Amino acid sequence: MTSIDLNADLGEGFGRWRLTDDERLLSAVTSANVACGFHAGDAVTMRRVCDLAAERGVTIGAQVSYRDLAGFGRRAMDVPSEELAAEVAYQIGALEVFARAAGARVAYVKPHGALYNRAVHDEEQAAAVIDGVLLASPSLPVLGLPGSRLLALAAKAGLPTVTEAFADRAYTDEGTLVPRGREGAVVSDPEAVVQRSVELARSGEVTAHSGARIVVRARSLCLHGDTPGAVELAHRVRTRLAEAGVTVAAFA
């Protein structure tokens, strides 16, 4: 039977400001990418999301990023490798405290935003991320784009790797994500997102921005928690996957 994980970015608030509806999203997803304070999130938010995720049996992952609260982690940055590795480890360690307090653990790592996209091609930055993961734990799975330098270096370092796909993002013919600044980079039609989710889970294929069919083999499917109607969309995706005979289950 076909099985896939559903992950979403959670805890993306700061202080009194909240972006994601964490409690309702946690009733739909199986893995939670929790912001660790560098692009969003703070200590209180991290603790709250970990408590909620543990209560619902949702797997907790550390969503690490560049230190960029003002730009939500989506601005290009050049961070020295040693500094980036230390900051990745720092973010994982901070979240681990709250995950353990909730009776759970940090079960995987996923870069966010500009760091995620940079680590697809940039050997040096990808290596720094992996060095940071290894500082925090020698066995944490790394979630990322199929064919990325990040996953290649993670595998080389002996870390488990998990491929993911995006139902609400447009793809290039090479299997990378269309940059957010380009028209059509984000798929906004809910029914299209639902259909793409089922396609990705069932066949491992999706229609690229050019109209070409491309292969995107993934064990996890990402739904962005900051998109309008994210909660309702996540529930629709999960329902349609079940109707299509796809089991939704965490990978870790």
PDB file of C-alpha atoms in Angstrom:
ATOM      1  CA  MET A   1       0.000   0.000   0.000  1.00  0.00           C
ATOM      2  CA  THR A   2       1.264   3.507  -0.849  1.00  0.00           C
ATOM      3  CA  SER A   3       2.227   5.578   2.188  1.00  0.00           C
ATOM      4  CA  ILE A   4       3.295   9.182   2.584  1.00  0.00           C
ATOM      5  CA  ASP A   5       4.023  11.614   5.392  1.00  0.00           C
ATOM      6  CA  LEU A   6       2.368  15.051   5.571  1.00  0.00           C
ATOM      7  CA  ASN A   7       4.557  17.805   7.010  1.00  0.00           C
ATOM      8  CA  ALA A   8       3.844  21.480   7.662  1.00  0.00           C
ATOM      9  CA  ASP A   9       5.797  24.451   8.988  1.00  0.00           C
ATOM     10  CA  LEU A  10       4.532  25.323  12.469  1.00  0.00           C
ATOM     11  CA  GLY A  11       5.335  27.709  15.291  1.00  0.00           C
ATOM     12  CA  GLU A  12       5.970  30.505  12.824  1.00  0.00           C
ATOM     13  CA  GLY A  13       5.117  33.371  15.122  1.00  0.00           C
ATOM     14  CA  PHE A  14       6.998  35.613  17.512  1.00  0.00           C
ATOM     15  CA  GLY A  15       5.794  37.090  20.785  1.00  0.00           C
ATOM     16  CA  ARG A  16       2.148  38.128  20.376  1.00  0.00           C
ATOM     17  CA  TRP A  17       2.244  37.657  16.593  1.00  0.00           C
ATOM     18  CA  ARG A  18       1.115  34.292  15.191  1.00  0.00           C
ATOM     19  CA  LEU A  19       1.192  33.241  11.566  1.00  0.00           C
ATOM     20  CA  THR A  20       0.182  29.574  11.628  1.00  0.00           C
ATOM     21  CA  ASP A  21      -2.859  27.907  13.209  1.00  0.00           C
ATOM     22  CA  ASP A  22      -0.736  25.308  14.942  1.00  0.00           C
ATOM     23  CA  GLU A  23      -3.427  23.520  16.917  1.00  0.00           C
ATOM     24  CA  ARG A  24      -5.706  22.892  13.935  1.00  0.00           C
ATOM     25  CA  LEU A  25      -2.866  21.993  11.567  1.00  0.00           C
ATOM     26  CA  LEU A  26      -1.633  19.401  14.043  1.00  0.00           C
ATOM     27  CA  SER A  27      -4.904  17.554  13.582  1.00  0.00           C
ATOM     28  CA  ALA A  28      -4.132  17.054   9.880  1.00  0.00           C
ATOM     29  CA  VAL A  29      -0.363  16.535   9.526  1.00  0.00           C
ATOM     30  CA  THR A  30       1.882  13.720  10.717  1.00  0.00           C
ATOM     31  CA  SER A  31       5.134  15.716  11.018  1.00  0.00           C
ATOM     32  CA  ALA A  32       5.641  19.239  12.340  1.00  0.00           C
ATOM     33  CA  ASN A  33       8.552  21.379  11.143  1.00  0.00           C
ATOM     34  CA  VAL A  34       8.893  23.647  14.173  1.00  0.00           C
ATOM     35  CA  ALA A  35      10.539  27.057  13.747  1.00  0.00           C
ATOM     36  CA  CYS A  36      13.494  27.320  16.128  1.00  0.00           C
ATOM     37  CA  GLY A  37      13.707  31.069  16.668  1.00  0.00           C
ATOM     38  CA  PHE A  38      15.922  32.190  13.797  1.00  0.00           C
ATOM     39  CA  HIS A  39      13.333  32.931  11.083  1.00  0.00           C
ATOM     40  CA  ALA A  40      10.311  32.733  13.401  1.00  0.00           C
ATOM     41  CA  GLY A  41       9.355  31.216  16.726  1.00  0.00           C
ATOM     42  CA  ASP A  42      10.384  31.913  20.292  1.00  0.00           C
ATOM     43  CA  ALA A  43      10.807  29.863  23.457  1.00  0.00           C
ATOM     44  CA  VAL A  44       7.147  30.024  24.494  1.00  0.00           C
ATOM     45  CA  THR A  45       5.917  29.179  20.988  1.00  0.00           C
ATOM     46  CA  MET A  46       8.363  26.295  20.618  1.00  0.00           C
ATOM     47  CA  ARG A  47       7.280  24.813  23.938  1.00  0.00           C
ATOM     48  CA  ARG A  48       3.583  25.182  23.119  1.00  0.00           C
ATOM     49  CA  VAL A  49       3.898  23.534  19.709  1.00  0.00           C
ATOM     50  CA  CYS A  50       5.954  20.658  21.110  1.00  0.00           C
ATOM     51  CA  ASP A  51       3.341  20.071  23.823  1.00  0.00           C
ATOM     52  CA  LEU A  52       0.522  20.076  21.260  1.00  0.00           C
ATOM     53  CA  ALA A  53       2.407  17.833  18.834  1.00  0.00           C
ATOM     54  CA  ALA A  54       3.232  15.317  21.553  1.00  0.00           C
ATOM     55  CA  GLU A  55      -0.395  15.230  22.697  1.00  0.00           C
ATOM     56  CA  ARG A  56      -1.525  14.406  19.153  1.00  0.00           C
ATOM     57  CA  GLY A  57       1.231  11.956  18.340  1.00  0.00           C
ATOM     58  CA  VAL A  58       2.707  14.212  15.635  1.00  0.00           C
ATOM     59  CA  THR A  59       6.429  13.810  14.951  1.00  0.00           C
ATOM     60  CA  ILE A  60       8.543  16.868  15.824  1.00  0.00           C
ATOM     61  CA  GLY A  61      11.211  18.165  13.442  1.00  0.00           C
ATOM     62  CA  ALA A  62      13.585  21.121  13.765  1.00  0.00           C
ATOM     63  CA  GLN A  63      13.149  23.690  11.018  1.00  0.00           C
ATOM     64  CA  VAL A  64      16.511  25.426  10.998  1.00  0.00           C
ATOM     65  CA  SER A  65      17.253  28.614   9.090  1.00  0.00           C
ATOM     66  CA  TYR A  66      19.478  31.599   8.616  1.00  0.00           C
ATOM     67  CA  ARG A  67      19.312  34.171  11.419  1.00  0.00           C
ATOM     68  CA  ASP A  68      16.744  36.370   9.658  1.00  0.00           C
ATOM     69  CA  LEU A  69      13.648  37.260  11.688  1.00  0.00           C
ATOM     70  CA  ALA A  70      12.984  40.411   9.666  1.00  0.00           C
ATOM     71  CA  GLY A  71      13.049  38.557   6.345  1.00  0.00           C
ATOM     72  CA  PHE A  72      11.324  35.390   7.600  1.00  0.00           C
ATOM     73  CA  GLY A  73      14.395  33.416   6.591  1.00  0.00           C
ATOM     74  CA  ARG A  74      13.733  33.952   2.899  1.00  0.00           C
ATOM     75  CA  ARG A  75      16.548  36.412   2.145  1.00  0.00           C
ATOM     76  CA  ALA A  76      19.815  35.238   0.608  1.00  0.00           C
ATOM     77  CA  MET A  77      22.635  35.363   3.139  1.00  0.00           C
ATOM     78  CA  ASP A  78      26.319  34.454   3.161  1.00  0.00           C
ATOM     79  CA  VAL A  79      27.152  32.883   6.505  1.00  0.00           C
ATOM     80  CA  PRO A  80      30.618  31.427   7.206  1.00  0.00           C
ATOM     81  CA  SER A  81      30.509  27.625   7.403  1.00  0.00           C
ATOM     82  CA  GLU A  82      31.687  27.357  11.013  1.00  0.00           C
ATOM     83  CA  GLU A  83      29.115  29.913  12.125  1.00  0.00           C
ATOM     84  CA  LEU A  84      26.281  28.292  10.187  1.00  0.00           C
ATOM     85  CA  ALA A  85      27.095  24.823  11.557  1.00  0.00           C
ATOM     86  CA  ALA A  86      27.059  26.161  15.120  1.00  0.00           C
ATOM     87  CA  GLU A  87      23.762  27.979  14.550  1.00  0.00           C
ATOM     88  CA  VAL A  88      22.115  24.875  13.076  1.00  0.00           C
ATOM     89  CA  ALA A  89      23.211  22.822  16.112  1.00  0.00           C
ATOM     90  CA  TYR A  90      22.028  25.594  18.443  1.00  0.00           C
ATOM     91  CA  GLN A  91      18.540  25.598  16.919  1.00  0.00           C
ATOM     92  CA  ILE A  92      18.204  21.808  17.106  1.00  0.00           C
ATOM     93  CA  GLY A  93      19.375  21.810  20.720  1.00  0.00           C
ATOM     94  CA  ALA A  94      16.914  24.505  21.736  1.00  0.00           C
ATOM     95  CA  LEU A  95      13.976  22.611  20.262  1.00  0.00           C
ATOM     96  CA  GLU A  96      15.152  19.317  21.785  1.00  0.00           C
ATOM     97  CA  VAL A  97      14.751  20.782  25.279  1.00  0.00           C
ATOM     98  CA  PHE A  98      11.073  21.479  24.682  1.00  0.00           C
ATOM     99  CA  ALA A  99      10.444  18.246  22.797  1.00  0.00           C
ATOM    100  CA  ARG A 100      11.870  16.218  25.686  1.00  0.00           C
ATOM    101  CA  ALA A 101       9.861  18.220  28.211  1.00  0.00           C
ATOM    102  CA  ALA A 102       6.759  17.216  26.238  1.00  0.00           C
ATOM    103  CA  GLY A 103       7.757  13.546  26.380  1.00  0.00           C
ATOM    104  CA  ALA A 104       8.897  13.455  22.756  1.00  0.00           C
ATOM    105  CA  ARG A 105      12.110  14.169  20.824  1.00  0.00           C
ATOM    106  CA  VAL A 106      13.384  16.001  17.772  1.00  0.00           C
ATOM    107  CA  ALA A 107      13.082  13.283  15.126  1.00  0.00           C
ATOM    108  CA  TYR A 108      14.434  15.026  12.017  1.00  0.00           C
ATOM    109  CA  VAL A 109      15.850  18.285  10.625  1.00  0.00           C
ATOM    110  CA  LYS A 110      14.632  20.393   7.711  1.00  0.00           C
ATOM    111  CA  PRO A 111      16.173  23.692   6.545  1.00  0.00           C
ATOM    112  CA  HIS A 112      13.817  26.593   5.902  1.00  0.00           C
ATOM    113  CA  GLY A 113      13.441  29.139   3.124  1.00  0.00           C
ATOM    114  CA  ALA A 114      16.628  30.585   1.672  1.00  0.00           C
ATOM    115  CA  LEU A 115      18.784  28.029   3.465  1.00  0.00           C
ATOM    116  CA  TYR A 116      16.718  25.163   2.053  1.00  0.00           C
ATOM    117  CA  ASN A 117      17.051  26.480  -1.496  1.00  0.00           C
ATOM    118  CA  ARG A 118      20.745  27.348  -1.110  1.00  0.00           C
ATOM    119  CA  ALA A 119      21.557  23.859   0.153  1.00  0.00           C
ATOM    120  CA  VAL A 120      20.091  22.314  -3.001  1.00  0.00           C
ATOM    121  CA  HIS A 121      23.114  23.433  -5.068  1.00  0.00           C
ATOM    122  CA  ASP A 122      25.671  25.045  -2.728  1.00  0.00           C
ATOM    123  CA  GLU A 123      28.167  22.433  -1.526  1.00  0.00           C
ATOM    124  CA  GLU A 124      29.684  24.617   1.170  1.00  0.00           C
ATOM    125  CA  GLN A 125      26.426  25.730   2.774  1.00  0.00           C
ATOM    126  CA  ALA A 126      24.941  22.235   2.528  1.00  0.00           C
ATOM    127  CA  ALA A 127      28.047  20.811   4.212  1.00  0.00           C
ATOM    128  CA  ALA A 128      27.755  23.388   7.010  1.00  0.00           C
ATOM    129  CA  VAL A 129      24.154  22.348   7.643  1.00  0.00           C
ATOM    130  CA  ILE A 130      25.188  18.695   7.845  1.00  0.00           C
ATOM    131  CA  ASP A 131      28.056  19.577  10.191  1.00  0.00           C
ATOM    132  CA  GLY A 132      25.506  21.325  12.418  1.00  0.00           C
ATOM    133  CA  VAL A 133      23.201  18.320  12.413  1.00  0.00           C
ATOM    134  CA  LEU A 134      26.109  16.044  13.331  1.00  0.00           C
ATOM    135  CA  LEU A 135      27.054  18.365  16.202  1.00  0.00           C
ATOM    136  CA  ALA A 136      23.535  17.991  17.584  1.00  0.00           C
ATOM    137  CA  SER A 137      23.082  14.272  16.874  1.00  0.00           C
ATOM    138  CA  PRO A 138      24.903  11.695  14.740  1.00  0.00           C
ATOM    139  CA  SER A 139      21.687   9.978  13.656  1.00  0.00           C
ATOM    140  CA  LEU A 140      19.033  12.628  12.907  1.00  0.00           C
ATOM    141  CA  PRO A 141      17.272  12.168   9.545  1.00  0.00           C
ATOM    142  CA  VAL A 142      17.502  15.118   7.143  1.00  0.00           C
ATOM    143  CA  LEU A 143      14.432  16.139   5.120  1.00  0.00           C
ATOM    144  CA  GLY A 144      15.064  17.810   1.779  1.00  0.00           C
ATOM    145  CA  LEU A 145      14.637  18.050  -1.973  1.00  0.00           C
ATOM    146  CA  PRO A 146      15.401  14.943  -4.070  1.00  0.00           C
ATOM    147  CA  GLY A 147      18.753  15.264  -5.829  1.00  0.00           C
ATOM    148  CA  SER A 148      19.966  18.087  -3.575  1.00  0.00           C
ATOM    149  CA  ARG A 149      23.531  18.471  -2.342  1.00  0.00           C
ATOM    150  CA  LEU A 150      22.075  18.558   1.168  1.00  0.00           C
ATOM    151  CA  LEU A 151      20.755  14.999   0.958  1.00  0.00           C
ATOM    152  CA  ALA A 152      23.833  13.744  -0.885  1.00  0.00           C
ATOM    153  CA  LEU A 153      26.141  15.059   1.839  1.00  0.00           C
ATOM    154  CA  ALA A 154      23.820  13.810   4.587  1.00  0.00           C
ATOM    155  CA  ALA A 155      23.969  10.301   3.125  1.00  0.00           C
ATOM    156  CA  LYS A 156      27.753  10.531   2.799  1.00  0.00           C
ATOM    157  CA  ALA A 157      27.932  11.467   6.494  1.00  0.00           C
ATOM    158  CA  GLY A 158      25.815   8.458   7.437  1.00  0.00           C
ATOM    159  CA  LEU A 159      22.654  10.390   8.262  1.00  0.00           C
ATOM    160  CA  PRO A 160      19.274   9.005   7.157  1.00  0.00           C
ATOM    161  CA  THR A 161      17.777  11.027   4.303  1.00  0.00           C
ATOM    162  CA  VAL A 162      14.116  11.680   3.532  1.00  0.00           C
ATOM    163  CA  THR A 163      12.920  13.168   0.247  1.00  0.00           C
ATOM    164  CA  GLU A 164      10.007  15.580   0.146  1.00  0.00           C
ATOM    165  CA  ALA A 165       7.721  17.161  -2.433  1.00  0.00           C
ATOM    166  CA  PHE A 166       5.645  20.343  -2.479  1.00  0.00           C
ATOM    167  CA  ALA A 167       2.063  20.203  -3.692  1.00  0.00           C
ATOM    168  CA  ASP A 168       1.642  23.988  -3.469  1.00  0.00           C
ATOM    169  CA  ARG A 169       4.876  25.027  -5.203  1.00  0.00           C
ATOM    170  CA  ALA A 170       5.710  25.065  -8.918  1.00  0.00           C
ATOM    171  CA  TYR A 171       8.635  22.974 -10.172  1.00  0.00           C
ATOM    172  CA  THR A 172      11.237  23.606 -12.837  1.00  0.00           C
ATOM    173  CA  ASP A 173      11.960  20.904 -15.429  1.00  0.00           C
ATOM    174  CA  GLU A 174      15.054  20.010 -13.364  1.00  0.00           C
ATOM    175  CA  GLY A 175      12.946  19.182 -10.307  1.00  0.00           C
ATOM    176  CA  THR A 176      13.853  22.269  -8.268  1.00  0.00           C
ATOM    177  CA  LEU A 177      11.362  24.811  -6.938  1.00  0.00           C
ATOM    178  CA  VAL A 178      10.480  27.860  -9.021  1.00  0.00           C
ATOM    179  CA  PRO A 179      11.771  30.915  -7.052  1.00  0.00           C
ATOM    180  CA  ARG A 180       9.006  32.649  -5.103  1.00  0.00           C
ATOM    181  CA  GLY A 181       9.587  35.928  -6.953  1.00  0.00           C
ATOM    182  CA  ARG A 182       8.448  34.432 -10.266  1.00  0.00           C
ATOM    183  CA  GLU A 183       4.832  34.415 -11.396  1.00  0.00           C
ATOM    184  CA  GLY A 184       3.146  31.084 -10.733  1.00  0.00           C
ATOM    185  CA  ALA A 185       5.750  29.949  -8.190  1.00  0.00           C
ATOM    186  CA  VAL A 186       3.022  29.235  -5.641  1.00  0.00           C
ATOM    187  CA  VAL A 187       0.054  27.054  -6.609  1.00  0.00           C
ATOM    188  CA  SER A 188      -2.913  28.881  -5.078  1.00  0.00           C
ATOM    189  CA  ASP A 189      -5.882  26.914  -6.422  1.00  0.00           C
ATOM    190  CA  PRO A 190      -6.918  24.511  -3.605  1.00  0.00           C
ATOM    191  CA  GLU A 191      -8.242  21.829  -5.947  1.00  0.00           C
ATOM    192  CA  ALA A 192      -5.006  21.892  -7.943  1.00  0.00           C
ATOM    193  CA  VAL A 193      -3.013  21.436  -4.718  1.00  0.00           C
ATOM    194  CA  VAL A 194      -5.197  18.484  -3.723  1.00  0.00           C
ATOM    195  CA  GLN A 195      -4.848  16.824  -7.133  1.00  0.00           C
ATOM    196  CA  ARG A 196      -1.078  17.374  -7.178  1.00  0.00           C
ATOM    197  CA  SER A 197      -0.839  15.827  -3.700  1.00  0.00           C
ATOM    198  CA  VAL A 198      -2.531  12.645  -4.873  1.00  0.00           C
ATOM    199  CA  GLU A 199      -0.402  12.540  -8.041  1.00  0.00           C
ATOM    200  CA  LEU A 200       2.821  12.928  -6.090  1.00  0.00           C
ATOM    201  CA  ALA A 201       1.847  10.239  -3.600  1.00  0.00           C
ATOM    202  CA  ARG A 202       0.488   7.739  -6.129  1.00  0.00           C
ATOM    203  CA  SER A 203       2.796   8.129  -9.142  1.00  0.00           C
ATOM    204  CA  GLY A 204       5.760  10.200  -7.959  1.00  0.00           C
ATOM    205  CA  GLU A 205       5.166  12.588 -10.851  1.00  0.00           C
ATOM    206  CA  VAL A 206       3.938  16.158 -11.205  1.00  0.00           C
ATOM    207  CA  THR A 207       3.435  18.729 -13.953  1.00  0.00           C
ATOM    208  CA  ALA A 208       6.246  21.287 -13.972  1.00  0.00           C
ATOM    209  CA  HIS A 209       5.801  25.024 -14.530  1.00  0.00           C
ATOM    210  CA  SER A 210       6.603  24.494 -18.237  1.00  0.00           C
ATOM    211  CA  GLY A 211       3.875  21.881 -18.614  1.00  0.00           C
ATOM    212  CA  ALA A 212       6.315  18.968 -18.785  1.00  0.00           C
ATOM    213  CA  ARG A 213       5.807  15.905 -16.615  1.00  0.00           C
ATOM    214  CA  ILE A 214       8.681  15.308 -14.203  1.00  0.00           C
ATOM    215  CA  VAL A 215       9.522  12.636 -11.625  1.00  0.00           C
ATOM    216  CA  VAL A 216       9.545  13.709  -7.969  1.00  0.00           C
ATOM    217  CA  ARG A 217       9.940  10.699  -5.692  1.00  0.00           C
ATOM    218  CA  ALA A 218       9.130  11.676  -2.129  1.00  0.00           C
ATOM    219  CA  ARG A 219       8.447  10.078   1.250  1.00  0.00           C
ATOM    220  CA  SER A 220       6.980  13.277   2.670  1.00  0.00           C
ATOM    221  CA  LEU A 221       4.639  15.930   1.292  1.00  0.00           C
ATOM    222  CA  CYS A 222       4.936  19.528   2.508  1.00  0.00           C
ATOM    223  CA  LEU A 223       1.956  21.834   2.932  1.00  0.00           C
ATOM    224  CA  HIS A 224       2.858  25.404   3.876  1.00  0.00           C
ATOM    225  CA  GLY A 225       1.131  26.497   7.056  1.00  0.00           C
ATOM    226  CA  ASP A 226       1.284  30.208   6.196  1.00  0.00           C
ATOM    227  CA  THR A 227      -0.859  30.040   3.047  1.00  0.00           C
ATOM    228  CA  PRO A 228      -4.478  31.292   3.158  1.00  0.00           C
ATOM    229  CA  GLY A 229      -6.866  28.493   4.105  1.00  0.00           C
ATOM    230  CA  ALA A 230      -3.966  26.230   5.095  1.00  0.00           C
ATOM    231  CA  VAL A 231      -5.925  24.267   7.702  1.00  0.00           C
ATOM    232  CA  GLU A 232      -8.870  23.469   5.465  1.00  0.00           C
ATOM    233  CA  LEU A 233      -6.510  22.607   2.614  1.00  0.00           C
ATOM    234  CA  ALA A 234      -4.480  20.234   4.795  1.00  0.00           C
ATOM    235  CA  HIS A 235      -7.627  18.384   5.820  1.00  0.00           C
ATOM    236  CA  ARG A 236      -8.813  18.173   2.206  1.00  0.00           C
ATOM    237  CA  VAL A 237      -5.460  16.760   1.124  1.00  0.00           C
ATOM    238  CA  ARG A 238      -5.485  14.150   3.864  1.00  0.00           C
ATOM    239  CA  THR A 239      -9.052  13.114   3.041  1.00  0.00           C
ATOM    240  CA  ARG A 240      -8.378  12.799  -0.677  1.00  0.00           C
ATOM    241  CA  LEU A 241      -5.200  10.815  -0.072  1.00  0.00           C
ATOM    242  CA  ALA A 242      -7.175   8.349   2.032  1.00  0.00           C
ATOM    243  CA  GLU A 243      -9.860   8.127  -0.666  1.00  0.00           C
ATOM    244  CA  ALA A 244      -7.097   7.384  -3.207  1.00  0.00           C
ATOM    245  CA  GLY A 245      -5.843   4.488  -1.091  1.00  0.00           C
ATOM    246  CA  VAL A 246      -2.805   6.313   0.284  1.00  0.00           C
ATOM    247  CA  THR A 247      -1.855   5.739   3.915  1.00  0.00           C
ATOM    248  CA  VAL A 248      -0.773   8.936   5.682  1.00  0.00           C
ATOM    249  CA  ALA A 249       1.899   8.165   8.271  1.00  0.00           C
ATOM    250  CA  ALA A 250       5.002   9.817   9.708  1.00  0.00           C
ATOM    251  CA  PHE A 251       8.369   8.680   8.331  1.00  0.00           C
ATOM    252  CA  ALA A 252      10.062   8.930  11.735  1.00  0.00           C
TER     253      ALA A 252
END
